[in-house]
Coordinates of C-alpha atoms and ligand atoms in Angstrom, one line a residue:
X1314 CA 218.3 73.8 148.0
X1315 CA 215.3 75.3 146.1
X1316 CA 213.5 78.3 147.6
X1317 CA 209.8 78.4 147.3
X1318 CA 207.1 80.9 146.5
X1319 CA 203.6 80.4 148.1
X1320 CA 200.4 82.0 147.0
X1321 CA 198.3 81.6 150.2
X1322 CA 195.0 82.4 148.7
X1323 CA 191.5 83.0 150.2
X1324 CA 190.0 80.1 148.2
X1325 CA 193.0 78.4 146.6
X1326 CA 196.7 78.1 147.4
X1327 CA 199.7 77.2 145.3
X1328 CA 203.4 76.6 145.7
X1329 CA 206.1 77.1 143.1
X1330 CA 209.9 77.1 142.7
X1331 CA 212.4 78.1 140.1
X1332 CA 213.4 75.0 138.2
X1333 CA 216.7 74.1 136.6
X1334 CA 215.8 76.0 133.4
X1335 CA 215.3 79.2 135.3
X1336 CA 211.5 79.1 134.9
X1337 CA 209.1 79.2 137.8
X1338 CA 207.2 76.0 138.1
X1339 CA 204.1 75.3 140.1
X1340 CA 204.2 72.0 142.1
X1341 CA 201.1 69.9 141.5
X1342 CA 199.5 68.4 144.5
X1343 CA 198.9 64.7 145.0
X1344 CA 195.6 65.0 143.1
X1345 CA 197.5 66.5 140.2
X1346 CA 196.1 70.0 140.6
X1347 CA 198.2 73.2 140.5
X1348 CA 195.9 74.9 143.1
X1349 CA 194.8 73.4 146.3
X1350 CA 191.5 74.6 147.9
X1351 CA 192.3 76.6 151.1
X1352 CA 189.9 74.5 153.0
X1353 CA 190.7 72.5 156.2
X1354 CA 188.6 69.6 157.5
X1355 CA 189.2 68.8 161.2
X1356 CA 188.9 65.1 161.5
X1357 CA 190.2 65.3 165.1
X1358 CA 192.0 68.0 167.1
X1359 CA 195.3 66.6 165.8
X1360 CA 194.3 65.4 162.4
X1361 CA 193.2 67.4 159.4
X1362 CA 192.6 67.0 155.7
X1363 CA 193.4 70.0 153.6
X1364 CA 192.3 70.7 150.0
X1365 CA 189.7 69.2 147.6
X1366 CA 188.7 66.4 150.0
X1367 CA 188.1 69.0 152.8
X1368 CA 186.1 71.3 150.4
X1369 CA 184.0 68.3 149.5
X1370 CA 183.5 67.3 153.1
X1371 CA 182.1 70.7 153.8
X1372 CA 178.8 69.5 152.2
X1373 CA 178.4 66.8 154.8
X1374 CA 180.1 68.2 157.9
X1375 CA 180.2 72.0 157.4
X1376 CA 180.9 72.7 161.0
X1377 CA 184.2 70.8 160.9
X1378 CA 185.4 72.6 157.7
X1379 CA 187.2 75.9 157.7
X1380 CA 187.5 78.0 154.6
X1381 CA 188.1 81.7 153.8
X1382 CA 190.5 81.8 156.8
X1383 CA 192.6 84.5 155.0
X1384 CA 189.8 87.0 155.8
X1385 CA 190.4 86.4 159.5
X1386 CA 194.2 86.8 159.4
X1387 CA 195.5 89.4 161.9
X1388 CA 192.2 89.4 163.8
X1389 CA 191.8 88.2 167.4
X1390 CA 189.5 85.4 166.3
X1391 CA 189.7 81.7 167.1
X1392 CA 187.7 78.6 166.2
X1393 CA 187.2 75.6 168.4
X1394 CA 187.5 72.2 166.8
X1395 CA 187.2 69.0 168.8
X1396 CA 187.8 71.0 172.0
X1397 CA 191.0 72.8 170.8
X1398 CA 191.1 76.5 170.0
X1399 CA 192.7 77.3 166.7
X1400 CA 194.0 80.7 165.5
X1401 CA 193.8 81.9 161.9
X1402 CA 197.6 81.7 161.8
X1403 CA 197.5 78.0 162.8
X1404 CA 194.8 77.2 160.3
X1405 CA 196.8 78.9 157.6
X1406 CA 199.9 77.0 158.7
X1407 CA 198.0 73.7 158.1
X1408 CA 197.4 74.8 154.5
X1409 CA 201.1 75.6 154.2
X1410 CA 202.0 72.3 155.6
X1411 CA 199.9 70.5 153.1
X1412 CA 201.6 72.4 150.2
X1413 CA 205.0 71.6 151.8
X1414 CA 204.0 67.9 152.0
X1415 CA 203.0 67.9 148.3
X1416 CA 206.4 69.3 147.4
X1417 CA 208.0 66.5 149.5
X1418 CA 205.9 63.9 147.8
X1419 CA 207.0 65.0 144.4
X1420 CA 210.6 66.0 144.8
X1421 CA 211.7 64.4 148.1
X1422 CA 212.7 67.8 149.4
X1423 CA 210.9 69.5 152.3
X1424 CA 210.7 73.3 151.7
X1425 CA 212.5 75.3 154.4
X1426 CA 212.7 78.8 152.9
X1427 CA 209.8 80.6 151.3
X1428 CA 208.2 83.8 150.2
X1429 CA 204.5 84.1 151.0
X1430 CA 202.3 86.6 149.2
X1431 CA 199.6 88.8 150.6
X1432 CA 197.2 91.3 149.0
X1433 CA 198.8 94.7 148.6
X1434 CA 196.3 96.4 150.9
X1435 CA 197.0 94.0 153.8
X1436 CA 198.0 96.0 156.8
X1437 CA 200.6 95.3 159.4
X1438 CA 198.6 92.8 161.6
X1439 CA 197.7 90.7 158.5
X1440 CA 201.2 90.7 157.1
X1441 CA 202.6 89.7 160.5
X1442 CA 200.0 87.0 160.9
X1443 CA 201.0 85.6 157.5
X1444 CA 204.6 85.7 158.5
X1445 CA 203.7 83.9 161.7
X1446 CA 201.6 81.3 159.8
X1447 CA 204.8 80.5 157.9
X1448 CA 206.8 80.2 161.1
X1449 CA 204.2 77.9 162.6
X1450 CA 204.4 75.7 159.6
X1451 CA 208.2 75.5 160.2
X1452 CA 209.2 77.7 157.4
X1453 CA 211.9 80.4 157.3
X1454 CA 209.8 83.2 155.7
X1455 CA 212.2 85.1 153.5
X1456 CA 209.7 87.8 152.8
X1457 CA 206.0 88.6 152.7
X1458 CA 205.4 90.0 149.2
X1459 CA 202.5 91.9 147.8
X1460 CA 200.6 89.9 145.2
X1461 CA 200.7 92.5 142.4
X1462 CA 204.5 92.7 142.7
X1463 CA 204.7 88.9 142.5
X1464 CA 202.3 89.0 139.5
X1465 CA 204.4 91.6 137.7
X1466 CA 207.6 89.5 138.3
X1467 CA 206.0 86.5 136.7
X1468 CA 204.6 88.5 133.8
X1469 CA 208.2 88.9 132.7
X1470 CA 209.6 91.7 134.7
X1471 CA 212.8 89.6 134.9
X1472 CA 213.5 90.5 131.3
X1473 CA 212.3 94.1 131.2
X1474 CA 214.1 96.2 128.7
X1475 CA 212.3 99.5 128.7
X1476 CA 210.6 101.6 131.4
X1477 CA 206.9 100.9 131.6
X1478 CA 203.9 101.4 133.9
X1479 CA 201.7 98.5 134.7
X1480 CA 198.3 98.3 136.2
X1481 CA 197.6 95.0 138.0
X1482 CA 194.0 94.1 138.4
X1483 CA 193.8 91.1 140.8
X1484 CA 190.3 89.6 141.4
X1485 CA 190.8 86.4 143.4
X1486 CA 188.5 84.1 145.3
X1487 CA 187.9 86.4 148.3
X1488 CA 189.8 89.7 147.7
X1489 CA 190.2 92.4 145.1
X1490 CA 193.4 94.3 144.8
X1491 CA 194.6 96.9 142.2
X1492 CA 198.0 98.4 142.0
X1493 CA 200.0 100.7 139.7
X1494 CA 203.7 99.7 139.4
X1495 CA 206.5 101.3 137.4
X1496 CA 209.2 99.1 136.1
X1497 CA 212.4 101.0 135.5
X1498 CA 214.9 100.2 132.8
X1499 CA 217.3 98.8 135.3
X1500 CA 214.6 96.3 136.5
X1501 CA 213.8 98.1 139.7
X1502 CA 210.1 97.8 140.6
X1503 CA 208.4 100.9 142.0
X1504 CA 205.0 100.4 143.7
X1505 CA 203.2 103.7 142.9
X1506 CA 199.7 103.3 144.4
X1507 CA 197.6 100.5 145.6
X1508 CA 194.0 99.9 146.8
X1509 CA 191.8 97.0 147.5
X1510 CA 188.7 95.5 149.0
X1511 CA 189.1 92.7 151.7
X1512 CA 185.8 91.1 151.0
X1513 CA 185.2 91.3 147.3
X1514 CA 186.1 88.2 145.3
X1515 CA 184.8 85.2 143.4
X1516 CA 182.8 84.1 146.5
X1517 CA 180.7 87.2 146.2
X1518 CA 179.9 86.4 142.6
X1519 CA 179.0 82.8 143.7
X1520 CA 176.7 84.2 146.4
X1521 CA 174.7 86.2 143.8
X1522 CA 174.4 83.2 141.6
X1523 CA 173.3 81.1 144.6
X1524 CA 170.6 83.6 145.5
X1525 CA 169.4 83.6 141.9
X1526 CA 169.3 79.9 141.7
X1527 CA 167.5 79.5 145.0
X1528 CA 164.9 82.1 144.0
X1529 CA 164.1 80.1 140.9
X1530 CA 163.9 76.9 143.1
X1531 CA 161.5 78.6 145.5
X1532 CA 159.3 79.7 142.6
X1533 CA 159.0 76.1 141.5
X1534 CA 158.7 74.6 145.0
X1535 CA 157.1 77.4 147.2
X1536 CA 156.1 75.0 150.0
X1537 CA 159.5 73.6 151.0
X1538 CA 161.8 75.1 153.7
X1539 CA 164.2 77.6 152.3
X1540 CA 167.4 75.9 151.1
X1541 CA 169.6 78.4 153.0
X1542 CA 168.2 77.1 156.2
X1543 CA 170.0 73.8 155.7
X1544 CA 173.8 74.0 156.0
X1545 CA 174.3 70.8 153.9
X1546 CA 172.3 72.3 151.0
X1547 CA 174.2 75.6 151.4
X1548 CA 177.5 73.8 150.9
X1549 CA 176.1 71.8 148.0
X1550 CA 174.8 75.0 146.3
X1551 CA 178.2 76.7 146.9
X1552 CA 180.1 74.1 145.0
X1553 CA 177.5 73.9 142.2
X1554 CA 177.3 77.6 141.6
X1555 CA 181.1 77.9 141.6
X1556 CA 181.2 75.2 138.9
X1557 CA 178.4 77.0 137.0
X1558 CA 180.3 80.3 137.2
X1559 CA 183.4 78.7 135.7
X1560 CA 181.3 77.3 132.8
X1561 CA 179.8 80.7 132.2
X1562 CA 183.3 82.0 131.5
X1563 CA 183.4 79.7 128.5
X1564 CA 179.8 79.1 127.5
X1565 CA 176.9 81.4 127.0
X1566 CA 174.6 79.5 129.2
X1567 CA 174.6 76.7 131.8
X1568 CA 172.0 74.6 133.5
X1569 CA 172.6 73.5 137.1
X1570 CA 170.6 71.1 139.3
X1571 CA 169.5 72.0 142.7
X1572 CA 168.4 69.2 145.0
X1573 CA 166.8 70.1 148.3
X1574 CA 164.2 68.6 150.6
X1575 CA 163.4 65.9 148.1
X1576 CA 162.7 68.4 145.3
X1577 CA 164.8 69.1 142.2
X1578 CA 165.0 72.1 140.0
X1579 CA 167.0 72.5 136.8
X1580 CA 167.9 76.2 136.6
X1581 CA 169.3 77.6 133.3
X1582 CA 171.3 80.8 133.6
X1583 CA 172.8 82.8 130.7
X1584 CA 176.1 84.6 130.9
X1585 CA 174.1 87.9 130.2
X1586 CA 171.9 87.2 133.2
X1587 CA 174.9 86.4 135.4
X1588 CA 176.6 89.6 134.4
X1589 CA 173.4 91.6 135.1
X1590 CA 173.0 90.2 138.6
X1591 CA 176.7 90.8 139.5
X1592 CA 177.1 94.2 137.6
X1593 CA 177.4 96.2 140.8
X1594 CA 180.2 94.0 142.1
X1595 CA 182.2 94.6 138.9
X1596 CA 181.4 98.3 139.1
X1597 CA 183.0 98.4 142.6
X1598 CA 186.2 97.0 141.2
X1599 CA 186.2 99.5 138.4
X1600 CA 185.7 102.4 140.8
X1601 CA 188.6 101.2 143.0
X1602 CA 190.7 100.9 139.8
X1603 CA 189.9 104.4 138.7
X1604 CA 190.8 105.7 142.2
X1605 CA 194.2 103.9 142.1
X1606 CA 194.8 105.4 138.6
X1607 CA 193.9 108.9 139.8
X1608 CA 196.4 108.4 142.7
X1609 CA 199.1 107.3 140.3
X1610 CA 198.5 110.4 138.2
X1611 CA 199.1 112.5 141.3
X1612 CA 202.5 110.7 141.4
X1613 CA 203.2 111.5 137.8
X1614 CA 202.3 108.2 136.3
X1615 CA 199.7 109.2 133.8
X1616 CA 200.1 106.6 131.1
X1617 CA 199.7 102.8 131.6
X1618 CA 201.6 100.6 129.2
X1619 CA 200.1 97.2 130.3
X1620 CA 197.1 96.0 132.2
X1621 CA 197.7 92.6 133.8
X1622 CA 194.8 90.5 134.9
X1623 CA 195.5 88.3 137.9
X1624 CA 193.4 86.0 140.1
X1625 CA 191.0 83.3 139.0
X1626 CA 188.0 85.5 138.9
X1627 CA 189.6 87.8 136.3
X1628 CA 188.8 84.9 133.9
X1629 CA 185.2 86.1 133.8
X1630 CA 184.9 87.7 130.3
X1631 CA 183.1 90.7 131.8
X1632 CA 186.3 91.8 133.5
X1633 CA 188.4 92.2 130.4
X1634 CA 185.5 93.6 128.5
X1635 CA 184.7 96.3 131.0
X1636 CA 188.4 97.3 131.5
X1637 CA 188.8 97.6 127.7
X1638 CA 185.6 99.8 127.6
X1639 CA 186.6 102.2 130.4
X1640 CA 190.4 102.3 129.8
X1641 CA 190.5 101.9 126.0
X1642 CA 193.2 99.3 126.3
X1643 CA 193.0 95.5 126.2
X1644 CA 194.3 93.8 129.3
X1645 CA 196.6 90.8 129.2
X1646 CA 195.2 87.6 130.7
X1647 CA 197.8 84.9 131.0
X1648 CA 198.1 82.3 133.7
X1649 CA 196.0 84.4 136.2
X1650 CA 195.7 81.7 138.8
X1651 CA 199.4 80.8 139.0
X1652 CA 201.1 84.1 138.2
X1653 CA 201.3 85.1 141.9
X1654 CA 202.9 81.8 143.1
X1655 CA 205.3 81.9 140.2
X1656 CA 206.3 85.5 140.9
X1657 CA 206.7 84.6 144.6
X1658 CA 209.2 81.8 143.6
X1659 CA 211.1 84.2 141.4
X1660 CA 211.3 86.7 144.3
X1661 CA 212.4 84.0 146.7
X1662 CA 215.2 83.1 144.4
X1663 CA 216.2 86.8 143.8
X1664 CA 216.0 87.7 147.4
X1665 CA 218.0 84.7 148.6
X1666 CA 220.6 85.5 145.9
X1667 CA 220.9 89.1 147.1
X1668 CA 221.1 88.2 150.7
X1669 CA 223.9 85.7 150.1
X1670 CA 225.8 88.3 148.3
X1671 CA 225.2 90.9 151.0
X1672 CA 226.3 88.3 153.6
X1673 CA 229.6 88.0 151.8
X1674 CA 228.8 84.6 150.3
X1675 CA 229.1 85.2 146.6
X1676 CA 230.1 81.6 145.8
X1677 CA 226.9 80.3 147.4
X1678 CA 224.9 82.9 145.5
X1679 CA 226.5 81.9 142.3
X1680 CA 225.8 78.2 142.9
X1681 CA 222.2 79.0 143.6
X1682 CA 222.0 80.9 140.3
X1683 CA 223.6 78.0 138.4
X1684 CA 221.2 75.6 140.1
X1685 CA 218.3 77.6 138.8
X1686 CA 219.8 77.9 135.3
X1687 CA 220.3 81.6 135.3
X1688 CA 222.6 83.1 132.7
X1689 CA 225.4 85.5 133.9
X1690 CA 223.3 88.4 132.4
X1691 CA 220.2 87.4 134.4
X1692 CA 222.3 87.0 137.5
X1693 CA 223.7 90.5 137.2
X1694 CA 220.1 91.8 136.5
X1695 CA 218.7 90.3 139.7
X1696 CA 221.7 91.2 141.8
X1697 CA 221.1 94.8 141.1
X1698 CA 217.3 94.9 141.2
X1699 CA 215.5 96.5 144.1
X1700 CA 211.8 96.7 144.8
X1701 CA 210.5 100.0 146.1
X1702 CA 207.4 99.3 148.1
X1703 CA 204.9 101.6 149.6
X1704 CA 202.9 101.4 152.8
X1705 CA 199.6 99.7 152.1
X1706 CA 198.0 101.8 154.9
X1707 CA 198.7 104.9 156.9
X1708 CA 199.6 105.1 160.6
X1709 CA 199.0 107.7 163.2
X1710 CA 198.8 108.3 166.9
X1711 CA 195.6 108.7 168.8
X1712 CA 195.4 112.3 170.2
X1713 CA 192.9 114.1 172.3
X1714 CA 192.0 117.7 171.3
X1715 CA 191.1 119.3 174.6
X1716 CA 189.6 122.4 173.0
X1717 CA 187.2 120.6 170.7
X1718 CA 187.0 117.7 173.2
X1719 CA 187.3 115.1 170.5
X1720 CA 189.8 112.4 169.6
X1721 CA 191.5 112.4 166.3
X1722 CA 194.5 110.6 164.8
X1723 CA 197.6 112.5 164.1
X1724 CA 199.2 111.0 160.9
X1725 CA 202.7 109.7 161.0
X1726 CA 203.0 107.7 157.8
X1727 CA 200.6 108.0 155.0
X1728 CA 199.3 105.2 152.8
X1729 CA 201.5 104.9 149.7
X1730 CA 204.5 106.5 151.4
X1731 CA 207.7 104.8 150.2
X1732 CA 209.0 102.1 152.6
X1733 CA 211.0 102.0 154.8
X1734 CA 209.3 105.1 156.1
X1735 CA 209.9 107.0 159.4
X1736 CA 208.4 109.9 161.2
X1737 CA 209.5 111.7 164.3
X1738 CA 206.9 113.4 166.6
X1739 CA 207.2 115.3 169.9
X1740 CA 205.0 114.4 172.8
X1741 CA 204.5 116.4 175.9
X1742 CA 203.8 115.4 179.5
X1743 CA 200.6 116.9 180.9
X1744 CA 201.4 117.2 184.6
X1745 CA 204.4 117.5 187.0
X1746 CA 206.3 114.3 187.9
X1747 CA 204.5 112.3 185.2
X1748 CA 206.4 109.0 184.9
X1749 CA 205.4 108.0 181.4
X1750 CA 203.4 108.9 178.4
X1751 CA 201.1 106.3 176.9
X1752 CA 200.6 106.3 173.1
X1753 CA 198.3 104.3 170.9
X1754 CA 199.3 103.6 167.4
X1755 CA 196.5 103.4 164.9
X1756 CA 196.4 102.0 161.4
X1757 CA 194.1 103.8 158.9
X1758 CA 191.4 101.7 157.5
X1759 CA 189.1 104.5 156.3
X1760 CA 189.5 107.9 154.8
X1761 CA 189.3 110.5 157.6
X1762 CA 191.4 111.3 160.8
X1763 CA 188.5 110.0 162.9
X1764 CA 189.4 107.2 165.2
X1765 CA 186.5 105.2 163.8
X1766 CA 188.4 105.1 160.5
X1767 CA 191.3 103.5 162.2
X1768 CA 192.1 100.4 164.3
X1769 CA 194.5 100.1 167.2
X1770 CA 197.6 98.1 166.2
X1771 CA 200.0 98.7 169.0
X1772 CA 200.5 100.6 172.2
X1773 CA 203.7 101.9 173.7
X1774 CA 204.8 103.8 176.8
X1775 CA 207.4 106.5 176.6
X1776 CA 209.4 106.8 179.9
X1777 CA 210.0 110.3 181.3
X1778 CA 213.0 111.4 183.4
X1779 CA 212.2 111.5 187.2
X1780 CA 210.6 114.8 188.4
X1781 CA 209.9 116.1 185.0
X1782 CA 207.7 119.2 185.0
X1783 CA 204.5 119.3 183.0
X1784 CA 205.1 120.0 179.3
X1785 CA 208.4 118.0 179.1
X1786 CA 209.0 117.1 175.5
X1787 CA 209.9 113.6 174.3
X1788 CA 210.8 112.9 170.6
X1789 CA 209.8 109.6 169.2
X1790 CA 210.7 108.0 165.9
X1791 CA 208.3 105.6 164.3
X1792 CA 209.4 103.3 161.4
X1793 CA 207.7 101.0 159.0
X1794 CA 210.0 98.4 157.5
X1795 CA 209.8 97.3 153.9
X1796 CA 208.0 94.2 155.0
X1797 CA 205.4 96.4 156.7
X1798 CA 206.5 95.8 160.3
X1799 CA 206.1 98.7 162.8
X1800 CA 209.0 99.8 165.0
X1801 CA 209.3 102.5 167.6
X1802 CA 212.8 103.9 168.3
X1803 CA 214.1 100.8 166.5
X1804 CA 212.3 98.4 168.7
X1805 CA 209.7 96.2 167.0
X1806 CA 206.2 96.5 168.3
X1807 CA 203.9 93.6 168.7
X1808 CA 201.2 94.3 166.2
X1809 CA 200.0 90.7 165.7
X1810 CA 197.6 88.7 167.7
X1811 CA 200.3 86.2 168.7
X1812 CA 203.4 86.7 170.8
X1813 CA 206.7 85.0 169.9
X1814 CA 206.0 82.4 172.6
X1815 CA 202.6 81.6 171.2
X1816 CA 204.0 81.2 167.7
X1817 CA 206.6 78.7 169.2
X1818 CA 203.9 76.7 171.0
X1819 CA 201.7 76.7 167.9
X1820 CA 204.6 75.4 165.8
X1821 CA 205.2 72.5 168.2
X1822 CA 201.5 71.6 168.2
X1823 CA 201.2 71.8 164.4
X1824 CA 204.4 69.8 163.9
X1825 CA 202.7 66.9 165.7
X1826 CA 199.5 67.1 163.7
X1827 CA 198.7 64.6 161.0
X1828 CA 198.0 66.5 157.8
X1829 CA 196.6 64.8 154.7
Ligands
AMP1965 P1 192.4 82.7 143.1 O1 192.3 83.0 144.6 O2 193.2 83.7 142.4 O3 192.9 81.3 142.8 O4 191.0 82.8 142.5 C1 190.0 81.8 142.8 C2 188.7 82.3 142.3 O5 188.7 82.3 140.9 C3 187.5 81.5 142.8 O6 186.5 82.3 143.3 C4 187.1 80.8 141.5 O7 185.8 80.5 141.5 C5 187.4 81.8 140.5 N1 187.6 81.2 139.1 C6 188.6 80.3 138.8 N2 188.4 80.0 137.5 C7 187.4 80.7 137.0 C8 186.7 80.9 135.7 N3 187.1 80.1 134.7 N4 185.7 81.8 135.6 C9 185.3 82.5 136.7 N5 185.9 82.4 137.9 C10 186.9 81.5 138.1

């Protein structure tokens, strides 16, 4: 009856549960690793291989391997493999199924209930897509939780004793995320401010290293076709530079071999050189971190007690060094690759416990707590904890300003507003006997009120009474739930790419696929 926490990462994914001693434990996959590459190799339309073998196959058959699918979540994008069209939600579901199968192989139990984590800046469509990926995999998704909250939970928030403010700096494989949280004395977690970059992660560092190595190769072998023109070489370089990067986190220099078009180069790179060619990437993360701290100060959090490093890429020594330099405080680096999965498992347990209590099933809640080895004090602590989340992004309605003849977005809910949030606005009909008013709900992705800084996430029509004169007013209430779902007058809006029927059909298809 364990409940699971899943870190569905851009480059690696992990699954964890709370064991009988009350500690979150990451389930190793059948290869014995705690993180499984988020890569899917399509052997046939109904047969896939997920993980290390898929990532390795990318070298030979790159067109049949999908990676970085997290970056496509919530987008209307599909990939055709062996004649079948796959959505990002389905491909993510295949990764989830592999993690579930690994749990089954180890424990004999198939996970049914899970919390899946997402970057804090994920908007509504991406959160919904993640929820749907879980449903397609056959999971009951208890919650979609922001990664920094999960990280804070696993860094010991369960046993908080005094109020403190935490800065989470999360540099993963494909995304960067930074969040200020306040942990209150009673254990409540308050998200204060959050910012991130959807396409800034370890792979960007890998790319810089690849360019450097290829430039050296071309200097030695000027006559040969460029290595980037050959997809097989590109995949090979990708895995070699990733390995080199990991070595450079430990050693001062590393030599990697590049083989292409019958030529070989041995390229030596020092850590100092690596840091120099990637400095601007690190600078960007620092700028975003300073912005999130500035926003936290506006919300009266002006002292940070702890800086937590999360995400595999935060192992690069330059990260801690630079944060120490600019913030005058040494960050804590502990288990950065697994902290999110572990925190998700803790949250899955806590959330399930609280739901059982609120459903009037205290005996079941207690037996869950006993099963997970919680002491009565810990039980009381989690029973009363609440997590106060903020909106990762703002929402508004597209409006036309007739005087200036321009479109703009009227804000409803601002980014970092406490969730659940609601806003009521009045709309007016523009002509006699108008039957309905159409509204377009936009999610803010940039800074201004310009439609270009937004994307359309949902549309709705507001019915008007028959024979209404021009200027008839209609009040509408918008709500964003704690999970980030958008509702209008209490009715959920479809903000994802897939309808409920499509999710159902995808689940049936995926259930019949062979996944290794
Ligand atoms: P995550 O998504 O948090 O698992 O992070 C995965 C990213 O961390 C990948 O880009 C890895 O290349 C990177 N990574 C893992 N270990 C190290 C390391 N020791 N040094 C530098 N980067 C690492």
